[in-house]
Amino acid sequence: MMTSKSNIDIVYHGYLPMYEPYLAALVHIGITPEVGSYFKLCTAKRQAFGNLMFIGLDDTLNRVYAMGCRGFDSTIINSQNGFRKIYNIESKVCYIDTVKIANYIPRIVHKMGNYPPLNNTAQRLFYYWYKTAYPKVCSFVEQQVHLLREE
């Protein structure tokens, strides 16, 4: 395991917390979620907007987080930076927006969660999203990790 001179906090953020941001954070730390369990987690945590969720440590001991902002990304990030200044927290934070890999399917699945009779349809749609999104997320995370290591 490599260690870096100064560790950073890496925050993957997007509109919905449990889809692209969470999946990107898992991929970043080397975890591939089992799709059935991942669907249940997304369903259970579907209202976790604004929560900064610690996911784990990467291979250089950087802390990796996921956060869903429901379109208020800049407001939440500014608030977090304000608290860092108030409390003299000197750690470096890198915010990575997952909008480049986001699509409309998670929002549809999220809305279907309001209607229990549509759960099977939501689950099938989620599986399709996962199958198509996972390679994109892996490529995106690989690119972001490369950029972080160049800094």
Coordinates of N, CA, C and O in Angstrom, one line a residue:
M1 N 0.8 -1.2 0.0 CA 0.0 0.0 0.0 C 0.9 1.2 0.0 O 1.8 1.4 0.8
M2 N 0.6 2.1 -0.9 CA 1.3 3.4 -1.0 C 0.8 4.4 0.0 O -0.4 4.4 0.3
T3 N 1.7 5.2 0.4 CA 1.2 6.4 1.3 C 1.6 7.7 0.6 O 2.7 7.7 0.0
S4 N 0.8 8.7 0.7 CA 1.2 10.0 0.1 C 1.6 10.9 1.2 O 1.4 10.7 2.4
K5 N 2.3 12.0 0.8 CA 2.8 13.0 1.8 C 1.7 13.6 2.5 O 1.7 13.8 3.7
S6 N 0.6 14.1 1.8 CA -0.5 14.7 2.5 C -1.8 14.1 1.9 O -2.0 14.1 0.7
N7 N -2.6 13.5 2.7 CA -3.8 12.8 2.3 C -4.9 13.9 2.1 O -4.9 14.9 2.7
I8 N -5.8 13.6 1.2 CA -6.9 14.5 0.9 C -8.2 13.8 1.1 O -8.3 12.6 1.1
D9 N -9.2 14.6 1.2 CA -10.6 14.1 1.2 C -11.2 14.2 -0.2 O -11.1 15.3 -0.8
I10 N -11.6 13.1 -0.7 CA -12.2 13.0 -2.1 C -13.7 12.8 -1.9 O -14.2 11.9 -1.3
V11 N -14.5 13.8 -2.5 CA -15.9 13.7 -2.4 C -16.5 13.6 -3.8 O -16.4 14.6 -4.6
Y12 N -17.1 12.5 -4.1 CA -17.9 12.3 -5.3 C -19.3 12.8 -5.1 O -19.9 12.4 -4.1
H13 N -19.8 13.8 -5.9 CA -21.1 14.3 -5.6 C -21.9 14.4 -6.9 O -21.3 14.4 -8.0
G14 N -23.2 14.4 -6.8 CA -24.1 14.5 -7.9 C -25.5 14.7 -7.4 O -25.7 15.0 -6.2
Y15 N -26.5 14.6 -8.3 CA -27.9 14.9 -7.9 C -28.4 13.9 -6.9 O -28.9 14.3 -5.8
L16 N -28.3 12.6 -7.2 CA -28.8 11.6 -6.3 C -27.6 10.9 -5.6 O -26.6 10.6 -6.2
P17 N -27.7 10.7 -4.3 CA -26.5 10.3 -3.5 C -26.1 8.8 -3.8 O -24.9 8.5 -3.8
M18 N -27.1 8.0 -4.0 CA -26.7 6.5 -4.0 C -26.4 5.9 -5.4 O -26.1 4.8 -5.5
Y19 N -26.5 6.7 -6.4 CA -26.2 6.1 -7.7 C -24.8 6.5 -8.2 O -23.9 5.8 -7.7
E20 N -24.6 7.4 -9.1 CA -23.3 7.7 -9.6 C -22.3 8.1 -8.5 O -21.2 7.5 -8.5
P21 N -22.6 9.0 -7.6 CA -21.6 9.3 -6.6 C -21.1 8.2 -5.7 O -20.0 7.9 -5.5
Y22 N -22.1 7.4 -5.3 CA -21.8 6.3 -4.4 C -21.0 5.2 -5.2 O -20.1 4.7 -4.7
L23 N -21.5 4.9 -6.4 CA -20.8 3.9 -7.2 C -19.4 4.3 -7.5 O -18.5 3.5 -7.4
A24 N -19.2 5.6 -7.9 CA -17.9 6.1 -8.2 C -17.0 6.0 -6.9 O -15.8 5.6 -7.0
A25 N -17.5 6.3 -5.8 CA -16.7 6.2 -4.5 C -16.3 4.7 -4.2 O -15.2 4.4 -3.8
L26 N -17.3 3.8 -4.4 CA -17.0 2.4 -4.2 C -15.9 1.9 -5.2 O -14.9 1.2 -4.8
V27 N -16.0 2.3 -6.5 CA -15.0 1.9 -7.5 C -13.7 2.5 -7.1 O -12.6 1.8 -7.2
H28 N -13.7 3.7 -6.6 CA -12.4 4.4 -6.3 C -11.7 3.6 -5.2 O -10.4 3.5 -5.3
I29 N -12.4 3.0 -4.2 CA -11.7 2.3 -3.2 C -11.5 0.8 -3.5 O -11.1 0.0 -2.7
G30 N -12.0 0.4 -4.7 CA -11.8 -1.0 -5.2 C -12.9 -2.0 -4.8 O -12.6 -3.2 -4.8
I31 N -14.1 -1.5 -4.6 CA -15.2 -2.4 -4.3 C -16.2 -2.4 -5.5 O -16.5 -1.4 -6.0
T32 N -16.5 -3.6 -5.8 CA -17.6 -3.8 -6.8 C -18.8 -4.3 -6.1 O -18.8 -5.5 -5.6
P33 N -19.9 -3.5 -6.0 CA -21.1 -4.0 -5.3 C -21.8 -5.0 -6.0 O -21.9 -5.1 -7.3
E34 N -22.4 -5.9 -5.3 CA -23.3 -6.9 -5.8 C -24.6 -6.2 -6.2 O -25.2 -5.5 -5.3
V35 N -25.1 -6.4 -7.4 CA -26.2 -5.5 -7.9 C -27.5 -5.6 -7.1 O -28.2 -4.6 -6.8
G36 N -27.9 -6.8 -6.6 CA -29.1 -6.9 -5.8 C -29.0 -6.2 -4.5 O -29.9 -5.5 -4.1
S37 N -27.9 -6.3 -3.8 CA -27.7 -5.6 -2.5 C -27.6 -4.1 -2.7 O -28.1 -3.4 -1.9
Y38 N -27.0 -3.8 -3.8 CA -26.8 -2.3 -4.1 C -28.2 -1.7 -4.4 O -28.5 -0.6 -3.9
F39 N -29.1 -2.4 -5.1 CA -30.4 -1.9 -5.3 C -31.2 -1.7 -4.0 O -31.8 -0.7 -3.8
K40 N -31.0 -2.6 -3.1 CA -31.7 -2.5 -1.8 C -31.1 -1.3 -1.0 O -31.9 -0.6 -0.3
L41 N -29.8 -1.1 -1.1 CA -29.2 0.0 -0.4 C -29.7 1.3 -1.0 O -30.0 2.3 -0.3
C42 N -29.8 1.4 -2.3 CA -30.2 2.6 -3.0 C -31.7 2.9 -2.6 O -32.1 4.1 -2.4
T43 N -32.5 1.9 -2.5 CA -33.9 2.0 -2.1 C -34.0 2.5 -0.6 O -34.7 3.4 -0.3
A44 N -33.2 1.9 0.2 CA -33.2 2.3 1.7 C -32.7 3.7 1.9 O -33.2 4.4 2.8
K45 N -31.7 4.1 1.2 CA -31.1 5.4 1.5 C -31.5 6.5 0.4 O -30.7 7.4 0.2
R46 N -32.6 6.3 -0.2 CA -33.0 7.1 -1.3 C -33.2 8.6 -1.0 O -33.1 9.5 -1.8
Q47 N -33.4 8.9 0.3 CA -33.6 10.3 0.7 C -32.4 10.9 1.4 O -32.5 11.9 2.1
A48 N -31.2 10.4 1.1 CA -30.0 10.8 1.9 C -29.3 12.1 1.2 O -28.1 12.1 1.1
F49 N -30.1 13.0 0.8 CA -29.6 14.2 0.2 C -28.8 15.1 1.2 O -29.3 15.3 2.3
G50 N -27.7 15.6 0.7 CA -26.9 16.5 1.6 C -26.0 15.7 2.6 O -25.2 16.4 3.2
N51 N -26.2 14.4 2.7 CA -25.4 13.7 3.7 C -24.0 13.4 3.1 O -23.9 12.9 2.0
L52 N -23.0 13.6 3.8 CA -21.6 13.3 3.4 C -21.3 11.9 4.0 O -21.2 11.7 5.2
M53 N -21.3 10.9 3.1 CA -21.2 9.5 3.5 C -19.8 9.0 3.3 O -19.2 9.0 2.2
F54 N -19.1 8.7 4.4 CA -17.8 8.1 4.3 C -17.8 6.7 3.7 O -18.6 5.9 4.2
I55 N -17.1 6.5 2.6 CA -17.1 5.2 2.0 C -15.9 4.3 2.4 O -16.0 3.2 2.6
G56 N -14.7 4.9 2.5 CA -13.5 4.2 2.9 C -12.3 4.9 2.5 O -12.3 6.1 2.1
L57 N -11.2 4.2 2.5 CA -9.8 4.7 2.2 C -9.4 4.1 0.9 O -9.6 2.9 0.7
D58 N -8.7 4.9 0.1 CA -8.2 4.4 -1.2 C -6.8 3.9 -0.9 O -6.3 3.8 0.2
D59 N -6.1 3.4 -2.0 CA -4.8 2.8 -1.8 C -3.7 3.8 -1.4 O -2.6 3.4 -0.9
T60 N -3.9 5.1 -1.4 CA -3.0 6.1 -0.9 C -3.5 6.7 0.4 O -3.0 7.7 0.8
L61 N -4.4 6.1 1.0 CA -5.0 6.5 2.3 C -5.7 7.8 2.3 O -5.9 8.5 3.3
N62 N -6.2 8.2 1.1 CA -7.1 9.3 1.0 C -8.5 8.9 1.4 O -8.9 7.7 1.1
R63 N -9.2 9.7 2.1 CA -10.6 9.4 2.6 C -11.5 9.7 1.4 O -11.5 10.7 0.8
V64 N -12.4 8.8 1.1 CA -13.3 8.9 0.0 C -14.8 8.9 0.5 O -15.2 8.1 1.3
Y65 N -15.5 9.9 0.0 CA -16.9 10.1 0.4 C -17.8 10.2 -0.8 O -17.4 10.4 -1.9
A66 N -19.1 10.0 -0.6 CA -20.2 10.3 -1.6 C -21.2 11.2 -1.0 O -21.5 11.2 0.2
M67 N -21.8 12.0 -1.9 CA -22.8 13.0 -1.5 C -23.8 13.3 -2.6 O -23.3 13.5 -3.7
G68 N -25.0 13.3 -2.3 CA -26.1 13.7 -3.2 C -26.6 15.1 -2.8 O -26.9 15.3 -1.7
C69 N -26.6 16.0 -3.8 CA -26.9 17.4 -3.5 C -28.2 17.9 -4.0 O -28.6 19.0 -3.8
R70 N -28.9 17.1 -4.8 CA -30.2 17.4 -5.4 C -30.2 18.8 -6.1 O -31.1 19.6 -6.0
G71 N -29.1 19.0 -6.8 CA -29.0 20.3 -7.6 C -28.5 21.4 -6.8 O -28.3 22.5 -7.4
F72 N -28.2 21.3 -5.5 CA -27.6 22.3 -4.7 C -26.1 22.1 -4.4 O -25.6 22.5 -3.4
D73 N -25.4 21.6 -5.4 CA -24.0 21.2 -5.2 C -23.2 22.4 -4.7 O -22.5 22.3 -3.7
S74 N -23.3 23.5 -5.4 CA -22.4 24.7 -5.1 C -22.8 25.2 -3.7 O -21.9 25.6 -2.9
T75 N -24.0 25.2 -3.3 CA -24.4 25.7 -2.0 C -23.9 24.8 -0.9 O -23.3 25.3 0.1
I76 N -24.0 23.5 -1.1 CA -23.5 22.6 0.0 C -22.0 22.6 0.0 O -21.4 22.6 1.1
I77 N -21.3 22.7 -1.1 CA -19.9 22.7 -1.1 C -19.4 24.0 -0.5 O -18.4 24.0 0.4
N78 N -20.0 25.1 -0.8 CA -19.6 26.4 -0.1 C -19.8 26.4 1.4 O -19.0 26.9 2.2
S79 N -20.9 25.7 1.8 CA -21.2 25.6 3.3 C -20.1 24.7 3.9 O -19.6 25.1 5.0
Q80 N -19.7 23.6 3.3 CA -18.7 22.8 3.9 C -17.4 23.5 3.9 O -16.6 23.4 4.9
N81 N -17.0 24.3 2.9 CA -15.8 25.1 2.9 C -15.8 26.1 4.0 O -14.8 26.4 4.6
G82 N -17.0 26.7 4.2 CA -17.1 27.7 5.2 C -16.9 27.1 6.6 O -16.2 27.7 7.4
F83 N -17.4 25.9 6.9 CA -17.2 25.3 8.2 C -15.7 24.9 8.3 O -15.2 25.0 9.4
R84 N -15.1 24.5 7.2 CA -13.6 24.2 7.3 C -12.9 25.4 7.7 O -11.9 25.3 8.5
K85 N -13.2 26.6 7.2 CA -12.5 27.8 7.6 C -12.8 28.2 9.0 O -11.9 28.6 9.8
I86 N -14.1 28.1 9.4 CA -14.5 28.5 10.8 C -13.7 27.7 11.8 O -13.3 28.2 12.8
Y87 N -13.7 26.3 11.6 CA -13.1 25.4 12.5 C -11.6 25.1 12.2 O -11.0 24.2 12.8
N88 N -11.0 25.9 11.3 CA -9.6 25.8 11.0 C -9.2 24.3 10.6 O -8.2 23.8 11.1
I89 N -10.0 23.7 9.8 CA -9.7 22.4 9.3 C -8.9 22.6 8.0 O -9.3 23.1 7.0
E90 N -7.6 22.1 8.1 CA -6.7 22.4 7.0 C -6.6 21.3 5.9 O -5.8 21.4 5.0
S91 N -7.3 20.2 6.1 CA -7.2 19.2 5.1 C -7.7 19.6 3.7 O -8.6 20.4 3.6
K92 N -7.0 19.1 2.7 CA -7.4 19.4 1.3 C -8.6 18.6 0.9 O -8.6 17.4 1.2
V93 N -9.6 19.2 0.2 CA -10.7 18.5 -0.2 C -10.8 18.6 -1.7 O -10.7 19.7 -2.3
C94 N -11.1 17.5 -2.4 CA -11.3 17.5 -3.8 C -12.7 17.0 -4.1 O -13.1 15.9 -3.8
Y95 N -13.5 17.9 -4.7 CA -14.9 17.6 -5.0 C -14.9 17.2 -6.5 O -14.4 17.9 -7.4
I96 N -15.5 16.0 -6.7 CA -15.6 15.5 -8.1 C -17.0 15.3 -8.5 O -17.8 14.5 -7.9
D97 N -17.5 16.1 -9.4 CA -18.9 16.1 -9.9 C -19.1 14.9 -10.8 O -18.4 14.8 -11.8
T98 N -20.1 14.1 -10.5 CA -20.4 12.9 -11.4 C -21.4 13.2 -12.5 O -21.9 12.3 -13.1
V99 N -21.7 14.5 -12.7 CA -22.6 14.8 -13.8 C -22.2 14.3 -15.1 O -23.1 14.0 -16.0
K100 N -20.9 14.2 -15.4 CA -20.4 13.7 -16.7 C -20.9 12.2 -17.0 O -20.9 11.8 -18.1
I101 N -21.1 11.5 -15.9 CA -21.5 10.1 -16.1 C -22.9 9.8 -15.7 O -23.4 8.7 -15.8
A102 N -23.7 10.9 -15.3 CA -25.1 10.7 -14.9 C -26.0 10.6 -16.1 O -25.7 11.1 -17.2
N103 N -27.1 9.8 -15.9 CA -28.1 9.8 -16.9 C -29.5 9.8 -16.2 O -29.5 9.9 -15.0
Y104 N -30.5 9.8 -16.9 CA -31.9 9.9 -16.4 C -32.4 8.7 -15.6 O -33.4 8.8 -14.9
I105 N -31.9 7.5 -15.9 CA -32.5 6.3 -15.3 C -32.5 6.3 -13.8 O -33.6 6.0 -13.2
P106 N -31.5 6.7 -13.1 CA -31.6 6.8 -11.6 C -32.7 7.6 -11.1 O -33.4 7.3 -10.1
R107 N -33.0 8.7 -11.8 CA -34.1 9.6 -11.3 C -35.4 8.9 -11.5 O -36.3 9.1 -10.7
I108 N -35.6 8.2 -12.6 CA -36.8 7.4 -12.8 C -37.0 6.3 -11.7 O -38.0 6.2 -11.1
V109 N -35.9 5.6 -11.5 CA -35.9 4.5 -10.4 C -36.2 5.2 -9.1 O -37.0 4.6 -8.3
H110 N -35.6 6.3 -8.8 CA -35.9 7.0 -7.5 C -37.3 7.4 -7.4 O -37.9 7.2 -6.3
K111 N -37.9 7.9 -8.5 CA -39.4 8.3 -8.4 C -40.3 7.1 -8.3 O -41.3 7.1 -7.6
M112 N -39.9 6.0 -8.9 CA -40.7 4.7 -8.8 C -40.7 4.2 -7.3 O -41.6 3.5 -6.9
G113 N -39.7 4.6 -6.5 CA -39.7 4.2 -5.1 C -40.9 4.7 -4.3 O -41.2 4.2 -3.3
N114 N -41.6 5.8 -4.9 CA -42.8 6.3 -4.2 C -44.0 5.4 -4.4 O -45.0 5.6 -3.8
Y115 N -43.9 4.4 -5.3 CA -45.0 3.6 -5.7 C -44.6 2.1 -5.5 O -44.1 1.5 -6.5
P116 N -44.9 1.5 -4.4 CA -44.5 0.1 -4.2 C -44.9 -0.9 -5.3 O -44.1 -1.8 -5.6
P117 N -46.1 -0.7 -5.9 CA -46.4 -1.7 -7.0 C -45.4 -1.7 -8.2 O -45.3 -2.6 -8.9
L118 N -44.6 -0.6 -8.3 CA -43.6 -0.5 -9.4 C -42.2 -1.0 -9.0 O -41.3 -0.8 -9.7
N119 N -42.1 -1.6 -7.8 CA -40.8 -2.0 -7.3 C -40.1 -3.0 -8.3 O -38.9 -2.8 -8.5
N120 N -40.8 -4.0 -8.8 CA -40.2 -4.9 -9.8 C -39.7 -4.2 -11.0 O -38.6 -4.5 -11.5
T121 N -40.5 -3.3 -11.5 CA -40.1 -2.5 -12.7 C -38.8 -1.7 -12.4 O -37.9 -1.6 -13.2
A122 N -38.9 -1.0 -11.2 CA -37.8 -0.2 -10.8 C -36.5 -1.1 -10.6 O -35.4 -0.6 -11.1
Q123 N -36.6 -2.3 -10.1 CA -35.5 -3.1 -9.9 C -34.9 -3.6 -11.3 O -33.7 -3.5 -11.5
R124 N -35.7 -3.9 -12.3 CA -35.2 -4.3 -13.6 C -34.6 -3.1 -14.3 O -33.5 -3.2 -14.9
L125 N -35.2 -1.9 -14.1 CA -34.6 -0.7 -14.7 C -33.2 -0.4 -14.0 O -32.3 0.0 -14.7
F126 N -33.2 -0.6 -12.7 CA -31.9 -0.4 -12.0 C -30.8 -1.3 -12.5 O -29.7 -0.9 -12.7
Y127 N -31.2 -2.6 -12.7 CA -30.2 -3.6 -13.2 C -29.7 -3.1 -14.6 O -28.5 -3.2 -14.8
Y128 N -30.6 -2.6 -15.4 CA -30.1 -2.2 -16.7 C -29.2 -1.0 -16.5 O -28.1 -0.9 -17.2
W129 N -29.6 0.0 -15.7 CA -28.7 1.1 -15.4 C -27.3 0.7 -14.9 O -26.3 1.2 -15.5
Y130 N -27.3 -0.2 -14.0 CA -26.0 -0.7 -13.4 C -25.2 -1.3 -14.5 O -24.0 -1.0 -14.6
K131 N -25.7 -2.2 -15.3 CA -25.0 -2.9 -16.4 C -24.4 -1.9 -17.3 O -23.3 -2.1 -17.8
T132 N -25.1 -0.8 -17.7 CA -24.6 0.2 -18.6 C -23.7 1.2 -18.0 O -22.8 1.8 -18.6
A133 N -24.0 1.6 -16.7 CA -23.3 2.6 -16.0 C -21.9 2.2 -15.5 O -21.0 3.0 -15.4
Y134 N -21.8 1.0 -15.0 CA -20.6 0.5 -14.3 C -19.4 0.7 -15.1 O -18.4 1.3 -14.6
P135 N -19.3 0.3 -16.4 CA -18.1 0.6 -17.2 C -17.8 2.0 -17.3 O -16.6 2.4 -17.3
K136 N -18.8 2.9 -17.5 CA -18.5 4.3 -17.6 C -18.0 4.9 -16.3 O -17.1 5.7 -16.3
V137 N -18.5 4.4 -15.2 CA -18.1 4.9 -13.9 C -16.6 4.4 -13.6 O -15.8 5.2 -13.2
C138 N -16.3 3.2 -14.0 CA -14.9 2.7 -13.8 C -13.9 3.6 -14.6 O -12.9 4.0 -14.1
S139 N -14.3 3.9 -15.9 CA -13.4 4.7 -16.7 C -13.3 6.1 -16.1 O -12.2 6.7 -16.1
F140 N -14.4 6.7 -15.7 CA -14.4 8.0 -15.1 C -13.5 8.1 -13.9 O -12.7 9.0 -13.7
V141 N -13.7 7.1 -13.0 CA -12.9 7.1 -11.7 C -11.4 6.9 -12.0 O -10.6 7.5 -11.4
E142 N -11.1 6.0 -13.0 CA -9.7 5.8 -13.4 C -9.1 7.1 -13.9 O -8.0 7.5 -13.5
Q143 N -9.8 7.9 -14.6 CA -9.4 9.2 -15.1 C -9.2 10.2 -14.0 O -8.2 10.9 -13.9
Q144 N -10.1 10.2 -13.0 CA -10.0 11.1 -11.9 C -8.9 10.7 -11.0 O -8.1 11.6 -10.5
V145 N -8.6 9.5 -10.8 CA -7.5 9.0 -9.9 C -6.2 9.4 -10.6 O -5.3 9.9 -9.9
H146 N -6.1 9.3 -11.9 CA -4.9 9.7 -12.6 C -4.7 11.2 -12.5 O -3.5 11.6 -12.2
L147 N -5.7 12.0 -12.6 CA -5.6 13.5 -12.4 C -5.2 13.8 -11.0 O -4.4 14.7 -10.8
L148 N -5.7 13.1 -10.0 CA -5.4 13.4 -8.6 C -3.9 13.1 -8.3 O -3.2 13.8 -7.6
R149 N -3.4 12.0 -8.9 CA -2.0 11.6 -8.7 C -1.0 12.6 -9.4 O 0.1 12.7 -9.0
E150 N -1.5 13.3 -10.5 CA -0.6 14.2 -11.1 C -0.5 15.5 -10.3 O 0.5 16.2 -10.5
E151 N -1.4 15.8 -9.4 CA -1.3 17.1 -8.7 C -0.3 17.0 -7.6 O 0.1 16.0 -7.1

